[in-house]
Amino acid sequence: MIHSADVREWRNRDVIDPRGRKIGALEAVYVDTTTDTPAMATVRTGLPTRHRLVFVPLDEATLGPGYVKVAHPRGQVRKAPSMGMDDVLPAEREHEIFEHYDRPYEAGAERGRRLARG
């Protein structure tokens, strides 16, 4: 299980898939506003002049020296909903991320955001 206290140390670590293939670098961790636990991460992918951020669930992630291993294959993560490096995820697009990973989605507290950048 991933502990919230470790989240700040994850930035720029390599994110790898179950087979050890590099997906990209961890940019930010998003917490679930209903449980206040790390739920998703954004991963910086693409060419240096065309970076974008894709989302990946952290519920089955494991930490290693210099990397975060996620439970989803590289191809699936790279096809996940994305945003530009300086963009903010609109609340009305959150459901797309959950659907991409076949996860149920419910809005956060008082029908607000489900994901908040940690």
XYZ file of C-alpha atoms in Angstrom:
118
model
C 0.000 0.000 0.000
C 1.179 3.493 -0.804
C 1.328 5.988 2.035
C 0.469 9.653 1.585
C 3.622 10.772 3.393
C 5.764 9.339 0.571
C 3.997 11.203 -2.257
C 6.286 14.240 -2.373
C 9.302 11.994 -2.979
C 7.854 10.386 -6.120
C 8.137 13.333 -8.520
C 10.381 12.642 -11.538
C 10.744 8.933 -10.711
C 10.443 6.591 -13.675
C 7.021 5.001 -14.020
C 7.203 1.438 -15.308
C 4.615 -1.146 -16.288
C 4.312 -4.706 -14.878
C 6.906 -5.952 -17.412
C 9.419 -3.279 -16.381
C 8.988 -1.127 -19.504
C 9.351 2.594 -18.912
C 6.191 4.606 -19.496
C 7.533 8.040 -18.548
C 8.342 10.171 -15.510
C 5.968 10.799 -12.639
C 4.823 14.418 -12.674
C 2.160 14.644 -9.943
C 0.012 12.545 -7.633
C -3.735 13.097 -7.332
C -5.626 12.117 -4.195
C -9.176 10.852 -4.046
C -11.151 13.628 -2.376
C -13.537 11.125 -0.780
C -10.804 9.110 0.976
C -7.818 11.516 0.976
C -5.546 8.740 -0.328
C -3.311 8.718 -3.425
C -5.463 7.540 -6.332
C -3.919 8.583 -9.653
C -0.659 9.924 -10.992
C 0.157 11.938 -14.055
C 3.017 10.594 -16.127
C 5.065 12.802 -18.448
C 5.307 11.074 -21.829
C 6.171 12.004 -25.394
C 9.054 13.746 -27.090
C 10.887 16.482 -25.169
C 9.281 19.215 -27.283
C 5.841 17.590 -27.123
C 5.407 16.310 -23.591
C 1.921 15.551 -22.325
C 0.543 14.189 -19.089
C -1.404 10.915 -18.968
C -3.213 9.524 -15.936
C -2.660 6.121 -14.328
C -4.233 4.572 -11.189
C -1.965 4.018 -8.188
C -4.054 1.498 -6.240
C -1.794 -1.458 -7.092
C 1.438 0.498 -7.546
C 4.675 -0.535 -5.892
C 7.705 1.609 -5.168
C 11.269 0.679 -5.941
C 14.574 2.494 -5.904
C 13.994 5.321 -8.374
C 10.777 3.961 -9.898
C 7.048 3.488 -9.397
C 5.643 0.287 -10.913
C 1.982 0.509 -11.908
C -0.392 -2.376 -12.611
C -1.302 -1.296 -16.154
C 0.573 -2.020 -19.400
C 2.474 0.789 -21.092
C 0.176 0.819 -24.134
C -2.950 1.297 -22.037
C -1.379 4.106 -20.006
C -0.135 5.949 -23.082
C -3.661 5.861 -24.546
C -5.220 7.234 -21.348
C -6.874 10.659 -21.279
C -4.189 13.313 -21.284
C -3.607 17.021 -20.892
C -0.854 19.498 -21.704
C 1.999 20.115 -19.317
C 0.537 23.407 -18.054
C -3.123 22.405 -18.171
C -5.527 21.597 -15.358
C -7.911 18.661 -15.645
C -11.477 19.983 -15.896
C -13.783 18.306 -13.379
C -16.167 17.310 -16.170
C -13.402 15.148 -17.764
C -12.546 13.132 -14.642
C -14.998 10.387 -15.579
C -13.018 9.719 -18.803
C -9.993 8.616 -16.796
C -11.994 6.188 -14.679
C -13.782 4.798 -17.757
C -10.456 4.250 -19.557
C -9.367 1.940 -16.744
C -12.828 0.301 -16.362
C -13.366 1.776 -12.913
C -16.605 3.122 -11.461
C -16.804 6.881 -11.174
C -18.705 9.029 -8.696
C -18.200 12.741 -8.199
C -16.400 13.855 -5.055
C -17.865 15.476 -1.968
C -20.874 17.676 -2.722
C -20.691 16.541 -6.379
C -17.336 18.300 -6.780
C -13.966 17.038 -7.923
C -13.062 13.425 -7.253
C -9.337 14.009 -7.901
C -7.202 16.750 -6.368
C -3.529 17.309 -7.033
C -1.584 16.283 -3.934
